[in-house]
Every structure is written in structure tokens, then in C-alpha cells.
Amino acid sequence: MTSAYTGFGSADTAVEVYPPQEDSLLLIDAMIETGLVPGARVADLCTGSGVIAMAAATAGASQVTAFDICPSAVRQAREAALTAGTRMDVHRGSWARAVEFAPFDLVVANPPYVPQAPEGDACSIPATAGPSRAWDAGADGRMVLDPLCAAAPLLLDEGGTMLVVQSECSNVMSTLRALRAQGMHAEVVAQQLIPFGPVLSARAPWLMQSGLLPRGSRQERIVVVRADAP
Ligand SMILES: C[S@@+](CC[C@H](N)C(=O)[O-])C[C@H]1O[C@@H](n2cnc3c(N)ncnc32)[C@H](O)[C@@H]1O
């Protein structure tokens, strides 16, 4: 990991706003590596602390538009932009609202993608892990990923690019297939093995039992999928 994007998610807001983690940093690195950011109209769909949107702004995006359903996240992202003197529009609401502001040259997203056990496990996850709305994504982890793939052509300009980070637990092949089915070129451009965090630690037995994680796993593979519009 080569990123130096730190300092977001102070102790007092960590419970309400997802503190940037390995997935955030993997996506930032992949985004910068594309070389597409300078001059681009960028949308960050699930912005949280705003760390990815800020990285895009700092790397020379011509316009950065961010979305989050969480009021605390919106506040934190706006404050980060203000403090840095960076121009960024942060909207409170679903990522799906981005269609109203499209087209974009580059769309980035670190959506909720962790499969959710039917019986629930909130009490076994420490509050310091952040809010469950940041990771809970239905039984198969694809509650946001599927509609996001479906909306990609509506969000992107001709030749535009989408970068999405997700876990192996939420079926990377489904993401690739859904994007390719719409005529986009899609591939995994970055991946990393990371130790289980508090959420995966709590869910690992259920995930393995359900076949969503290989039995005996001690680490989780996270990937960045890149999709290019024709
Ligand atoms: C995994 S966090 C990512 C935060 C930040 N982008 C990062 O990488 O550190 C996911 C974020 O998505 C937000 N979120 C969840 N569902 C959403 C939705 N339907 N529309 C927009 N944001 C959503 C959560 O509030 C949370 O801030």
C-alpha cells in the first residue's frame, strides 16, 4: 500500500462515519493510477468522510460531486473540503441521485458490500467499527452493487470509467458479468488481501457456511473493478 491519505475520521466521528480503511485506500490508489483524474468530472457515490472525493479534487479533477445518505458523513465531507479550500459538491441522499447530475468522466464508489446474516449480529461488532449502513448489503452483499452496475451507462459519458471496490464475499464475477452485459469493458485492476476486520471476524463462520468465503480463510480479498463505457 503506497497511499498517504490519512487523517480522516477523527475519534469523535468514527462511530457515525466510516473511517477510511484498506478498501478506501485501494480505490484511491487505483483511481490515481488510471491517470484519468486531471480535468475529469468525477462522482464519488458513497463518499463517507469524503476521503476519495478529496483525493480526486487534490489530483486535479475539474469537478467533484459526492453523495451519501448519512447526514454526519455529508457534514464531515463538506468540512474536509472547506478546511482544505477545495471545491466539492456533497449531496445528502442516495448514490442513485447522481443520475440527475450525469454524465461523468469518472465514477468511483466504495459502497456497502458485506453480506448480512439473516439473524443479525450487530451486538458482536464494536461501535468503533463505524455505522452498519456503511457495510451491510443484504444477504448476498449486492444490495448496492447490482443497481450500481445497472446504472453505470446512465452515469458515464461516452468513454467514461467507473471504479468500484468490493470484497470477494460479494461475488466479483457478478459485478464483471453485469457490467459486460451492458457492453462495457470490465476487469479487476487492483486487489489486496487484508486481515479480517471486526465485521468479517463476526461474520466469517456464517460466510464460510454459506459458501461466500472459502472455508479456512484467515484473510479477505478486496478488489477494484474498472469498467469502461464504449
Ligand atoms: C464503505 S463506506 C465508504 C466511505 C468512503 N467512501 C471511504 O471509502 O472511506 C460506504 C458509505 O456509503 C454510504 N451509503 C450507504 N448506502 C448508501 C446509498 N444508498 N447511497 C449513498 N450512500 C450510501 C454510507 O453512509 C457510507 O458512508
CSV table of C-alpha atoms and ligand atoms in Angstrom, one decimal:
chain,number,residue,atom,x,y,z
A,1,MET,CA,0.0,0.0,0.0
A,2,THR,CA,1.5,3.3,-1.1
A,3,SER,CA,-1.2,5.7,-0.1
A,4,ALA,CA,-0.6,8.5,2.2
A,5,TYR,CA,-4.2,9.6,2.6
A,6,THR,CA,-4.7,9.7,6.4
A,7,GLY,CA,-6.2,12.0,9.0
A,8,PHE,CA,-9.9,11.5,8.1
A,9,GLY,CA,-12.4,10.1,10.6
A,10,SER,CA,-11.4,11.6,13.9
A,11,ALA,CA,-12.2,9.6,17.1
A,12,ASP,CA,-15.3,11.6,17.9
A,13,THR,CA,-17.0,10.9,14.5
A,14,ALA,CA,-15.6,7.4,13.9
A,15,VAL,CA,-18.8,5.8,15.1
A,16,GLU,CA,-21.1,7.7,12.8
A,17,VAL,CA,-18.9,8.0,9.7
A,18,TYR,CA,-16.9,5.1,8.1
A,19,PRO,CA,-13.3,5.7,8.9
A,20,PRO,CA,-11.1,5.3,5.7
A,21,GLN,CA,-9.8,1.8,5.6
A,22,GLU,CA,-7.9,-0.5,3.2
A,23,ASP,CA,-10.8,-0.5,0.7
A,24,SER,CA,-10.8,3.3,0.6
A,25,LEU,CA,-7.1,3.4,0.1
A,26,LEU,CA,-7.0,0.6,-2.5
A,27,LEU,CA,-9.7,2.6,-4.5
A,28,ILE,CA,-7.8,5.9,-4.2
A,29,ASP,CA,-4.6,4.2,-5.5
A,30,ALA,CA,-6.4,2.6,-8.4
A,31,MET,CA,-8.1,5.9,-9.2
A,32,ILE,CA,-4.8,7.8,-9.3
A,33,GLU,CA,-3.1,5.1,-11.3
A,34,THR,CA,-5.7,5.4,-14.1
A,35,GLY,CA,-4.2,8.8,-14.8
A,36,LEU,CA,-7.8,9.9,-15.7
A,37,VAL,CA,-8.4,12.3,-12.8
A,38,PRO,CA,-6.8,15.6,-14.0
A,39,GLY,CA,-9.6,17.6,-15.7
A,40,ALA,CA,-12.2,14.9,-15.2
A,41,ARG,CA,-15.8,15.3,-13.9
A,42,VAL,CA,-15.7,12.9,-11.0
A,43,ALA,CA,-18.6,11.5,-9.0
A,44,ASP,CA,-17.9,9.7,-5.6
A,45,LEU,CA,-21.1,7.8,-4.9
A,46,CYS,CA,-20.8,6.7,-1.3
A,47,THR,CA,-18.5,9.3,0.0
A,48,GLY,CA,-18.5,8.8,3.8
A,49,SER,CA,-15.7,11.0,5.2
A,50,GLY,CA,-15.1,12.3,1.6
A,51,VAL,CA,-11.6,10.8,1.5
A,52,ILE,CA,-11.9,9.6,-2.1
A,53,ALA,CA,-13.6,12.7,-3.4
A,54,MET,CA,-10.9,14.8,-1.7
A,55,ALA,CA,-8.2,12.7,-3.4
A,56,ALA,CA,-9.9,13.3,-6.7
A,57,ALA,CA,-10.1,17.0,-6.1
A,58,THR,CA,-6.4,17.1,-5.0
A,59,ALA,CA,-5.4,15.2,-8.1
A,60,GLY,CA,-6.9,17.8,-10.4
A,61,ALA,CA,-10.4,16.8,-11.1
A,62,SER,CA,-12.3,19.7,-12.8
A,63,GLN,CA,-15.4,18.9,-10.8
A,64,VAL,CA,-16.1,16.6,-7.9
A,65,THR,CA,-19.7,15.6,-6.9
A,66,ALA,CA,-20.2,13.4,-3.9
A,67,PHE,CA,-23.2,11.6,-2.4
A,68,ASP,CA,-24.0,9.9,0.9
A,69,ILE,CA,-27.2,9.0,2.7
A,70,CYS,CA,-25.7,9.8,6.1
A,71,PRO,CA,-26.0,13.4,7.3
A,72,SER,CA,-22.9,13.1,9.5
A,73,ALA,CA,-20.9,11.8,6.5
A,74,VAL,CA,-22.1,14.7,4.4
A,75,ARG,CA,-21.2,17.2,7.1
A,76,GLN,CA,-17.7,15.6,7.5
A,77,ALA,CA,-17.0,15.5,3.8
A,78,ARG,CA,-18.1,19.2,3.4
A,79,GLU,CA,-15.9,20.2,6.4
A,80,ALA,CA,-12.9,18.4,4.9
A,81,ALA,CA,-13.4,20.2,1.6
A,82,LEU,CA,-13.8,23.6,3.4
A,83,THR,CA,-10.7,23.0,5.5
A,84,ALA,CA,-8.6,22.1,2.5
A,85,GLY,CA,-10.1,25.0,0.5
A,86,THR,CA,-11.3,22.5,-2.1
A,87,ARG,CA,-14.3,22.9,-4.4
A,88,MET,CA,-16.5,19.9,-4.0
A,89,ASP,CA,-20.3,19.4,-4.1
A,90,VAL,CA,-21.5,17.0,-1.4
A,91,HIS,CA,-25.2,15.9,-1.7
A,92,ARG,CA,-27.2,14.2,1.0
A,93,GLY,CA,-29.1,11.3,-0.5
A,94,SER,CA,-28.8,8.0,-2.3
A,95,TRP,CA,-26.0,7.5,-4.8
A,96,ALA,CA,-28.8,7.0,-7.4
A,97,ARG,CA,-29.3,10.8,-7.4
A,98,ALA,CA,-26.1,11.0,-9.3
A,99,VAL,CA,-28.0,10.3,-12.5
A,100,GLU,CA,-29.5,13.8,-12.1
A,101,PHE,CA,-26.0,15.3,-12.3
A,102,ALA,CA,-24.6,12.9,-15.0
A,103,PRO,CA,-22.7,12.4,-17.3
A,104,PHE,CA,-19.4,12.0,-15.5
A,105,ASP,CA,-16.0,11.1,-16.9
A,106,LEU,CA,-15.1,9.1,-13.8
A,107,VAL,CA,-17.4,7.5,-11.2
A,108,VAL,CA,-15.9,6.0,-8.1
A,109,ALA,CA,-17.6,4.0,-5.4
A,110,ASN,CA,-16.8,2.2,-2.2
A,111,PRO,CA,-20.4,1.0,-1.5
A,112,PRO,CA,-21.7,-1.2,1.3
A,113,TYR,CA,-20.8,-4.7,0.2
A,114,VAL,CA,-20.7,-7.1,3.1
A,115,PRO,CA,-23.3,-9.9,3.2
A,116,GLN,CA,-25.6,-9.8,6.1
A,117,ALA,CA,-26.5,-12.9,8.2
A,118,PRO,CA,-30.3,-13.2,8.4
A,119,GLU,CA,-30.3,-13.5,12.2
A,120,GLY,CA,-28.2,-10.3,12.6
A,121,ASP,CA,-25.0,-9.8,14.6
A,122,ALA,CA,-24.9,-6.1,15.4
A,123,CYS,CA,-24.1,-6.7,19.1
A,124,SER,CA,-20.9,-8.6,18.3
A,125,ILE,CA,-19.4,-5.8,16.3
A,126,PRO,CA,-17.8,-3.0,18.2
A,127,ALA,CA,-19.2,0.5,17.7
A,128,THR,CA,-15.8,1.8,16.8
A,129,ALA,CA,-16.1,-0.2,13.5
A,130,GLY,CA,-18.4,2.5,12.2
A,131,PRO,CA,-22.0,2.5,11.2
A,132,SER,CA,-23.6,-0.7,9.8
A,133,ARG,CA,-25.1,1.3,6.9
A,134,ALA,CA,-21.6,1.6,5.6
A,135,TRP,CA,-21.2,-2.1,5.1
A,136,ASP,CA,-24.5,-4.1,5.4
A,137,ALA,CA,-25.6,-5.0,1.9
A,138,GLY,CA,-28.2,-7.7,2.1
A,139,ALA,CA,-27.9,-11.5,2.1
A,140,ASP,CA,-25.5,-11.6,-0.8
A,141,GLY,CA,-23.7,-8.3,-0.3
A,142,ARG,CA,-25.0,-7.0,-3.6
A,143,MET,CA,-27.8,-4.7,-2.5
A,144,VAL,CA,-26.0,-1.6,-3.8
A,145,LEU,CA,-23.6,-3.4,-6.3
A,146,ASP,CA,-26.3,-4.7,-8.6
A,147,PRO,CA,-28.2,-1.4,-9.1
A,148,LEU,CA,-24.9,0.4,-9.4
A,149,CYS,CA,-23.8,-1.9,-12.2
A,150,ALA,CA,-27.2,-1.4,-13.9
A,151,ALA,CA,-26.9,2.4,-13.6
A,152,ALA,CA,-23.3,2.6,-14.9
A,153,PRO,CA,-24.3,3.5,-18.5
A,154,LEU,CA,-26.6,6.3,-17.2
A,155,LEU,CA,-23.8,7.8,-15.1
A,156,LEU,CA,-20.9,7.7,-17.5
A,157,ASP,CA,-20.2,9.9,-20.5
A,158,GLU,CA,-19.0,8.2,-23.7
A,159,GLY,CA,-15.7,6.6,-22.9
A,160,GLY,CA,-16.2,7.2,-19.2
A,161,THR,CA,-14.8,4.9,-16.5
A,162,MET,CA,-16.3,3.5,-13.3
A,163,LEU,CA,-14.1,2.1,-10.4
A,164,VAL,CA,-15.8,0.1,-7.7
A,165,VAL,CA,-14.3,-1.6,-4.7
A,166,GLN,CA,-15.8,-4.7,-3.2
A,167,SER,CA,-15.0,-7.9,-1.3
A,168,GLU,CA,-14.6,-11.4,-2.7
A,169,CYS,CA,-17.6,-12.2,-0.4
A,170,SER,CA,-20.0,-10.3,-2.6
A,171,ASN,CA,-19.2,-12.1,-5.9
A,172,VAL,CA,-16.8,-10.2,-8.0
A,173,MET,CA,-17.8,-12.3,-11.1
A,174,SER,CA,-21.4,-11.0,-10.8
A,175,THR,CA,-20.1,-7.4,-11.0
A,176,LEU,CA,-17.9,-8.2,-14.0
A,177,ARG,CA,-20.8,-10.0,-15.8
A,178,ALA,CA,-23.3,-7.3,-15.1
A,179,LEU,CA,-21.1,-4.6,-16.4
A,180,ARG,CA,-20.0,-6.6,-19.5
A,181,ALA,CA,-23.6,-7.4,-20.2
A,182,GLN,CA,-24.1,-3.7,-20.9
A,183,GLY,CA,-21.4,-3.6,-23.4
A,184,MET,CA,-18.7,-2.2,-21.1
A,185,HIS,CA,-15.2,-3.5,-20.8
A,186,ALA,CA,-14.8,-4.6,-17.2
A,187,GLU,CA,-11.8,-6.1,-15.3
A,188,VAL,CA,-10.2,-6.3,-11.9
A,189,VAL,CA,-7.4,-3.7,-11.8
A,190,ALA,CA,-6.3,-3.9,-8.2
A,191,GLN,CA,-6.6,-6.4,-5.3
A,192,GLN,CA,-5.4,-6.8,-1.8
A,193,LEU,CA,-5.6,-9.5,0.9
A,194,ILE,CA,-6.4,-7.9,4.2
A,195,PRO,CA,-6.9,-9.3,7.7
A,196,PHE,CA,-10.5,-9.7,8.9
A,197,GLY,CA,-11.7,-6.5,10.5
A,198,PRO,CA,-14.4,-6.6,13.2
A,199,VAL,CA,-17.3,-7.1,10.8
A,200,LEU,CA,-15.7,-10.0,8.9
A,201,SER,CA,-14.4,-11.5,12.1
A,202,ALA,CA,-18.0,-11.6,13.4
A,203,ARG,CA,-19.4,-12.9,10.2
A,204,ALA,CA,-16.7,-15.3,9.0
A,205,PRO,CA,-18.3,-18.5,10.3
A,206,TRP,CA,-21.6,-17.7,8.6
A,207,LEU,CA,-19.9,-16.5,5.4
A,208,MET,CA,-17.9,-19.8,5.2
A,209,GLN,CA,-21.0,-21.8,6.0
A,210,SER,CA,-22.9,-20.0,3.2
A,211,GLY,CA,-20.1,-20.5,0.7
A,212,LEU,CA,-19.5,-16.8,0.4
A,213,LEU,CA,-16.0,-17.1,1.7
A,214,PRO,CA,-13.7,-20.1,1.2
A,215,ARG,CA,-13.5,-22.4,4.3
A,216,GLY,CA,-10.5,-21.8,6.5
A,217,SER,CA,-9.9,-18.2,5.2
A,218,ARG,CA,-8.0,-16.0,7.5
A,219,GLN,CA,-7.9,-13.0,5.2
A,220,GLU,CA,-10.4,-11.3,2.9
A,221,ARG,CA,-9.6,-10.4,-0.7
A,222,ILE,CA,-10.8,-6.9,-1.8
A,223,VAL,CA,-10.7,-5.9,-5.4
A,224,VAL,CA,-11.2,-2.8,-7.5
A,225,VAL,CA,-13.3,-3.4,-10.7
A,226,ARG,CA,-12.8,-1.0,-13.6
A,227,ALA,CA,-15.5,-0.6,-16.2
A,228,ASP,CA,-15.1,1.5,-19.3
A,229,ALA,CA,-18.1,2.7,-21.3
A,230,PRO,CA,-17.9,2.3,-25.1
B,1,LIG,C1,-17.8,1.7,2.9
B,1,LIG,S1,-18.4,3.3,3.3
B,1,LIG,C2,-17.2,4.2,2.2
B,1,LIG,C3,-16.9,5.6,2.7
B,1,LIG,C4,-15.8,6.3,1.9
B,1,LIG,N1,-16.1,6.4,0.5
B,1,LIG,C5,-14.5,5.5,2.1
B,1,LIG,O1,-14.1,4.9,1.1
B,1,LIG,O2,-13.9,5.6,3.1
B,1,LIG,C6,-19.9,3.4,2.5
B,1,LIG,C7,-20.7,4.7,2.6
B,1,LIG,O3,-21.8,4.6,1.8
B,1,LIG,C8,-22.9,5.2,2.4
B,1,LIG,N2,-24.1,4.7,1.9
B,1,LIG,C9,-24.8,3.5,2.2
B,1,LIG,N3,-25.8,3.4,1.4
B,1,LIG,C10,-25.9,4.4,0.5
B,1,LIG,C11,-26.7,4.8,-0.5
B,1,LIG,N4,-27.8,4.1,-0.9
B,1,LIG,N5,-26.4,6.0,-1.2
B,1,LIG,C12,-25.4,6.7,-0.9
B,1,LIG,N6,-24.5,6.4,0.2
B,1,LIG,C13,-24.8,5.3,0.8
B,1,LIG,C14,-22.7,5.0,3.9
B,1,LIG,O4,-23.3,6.0,4.7
B,1,LIG,C15,-21.1,5.1,4.0
B,1,LIG,O5,-20.7,6.4,4.2
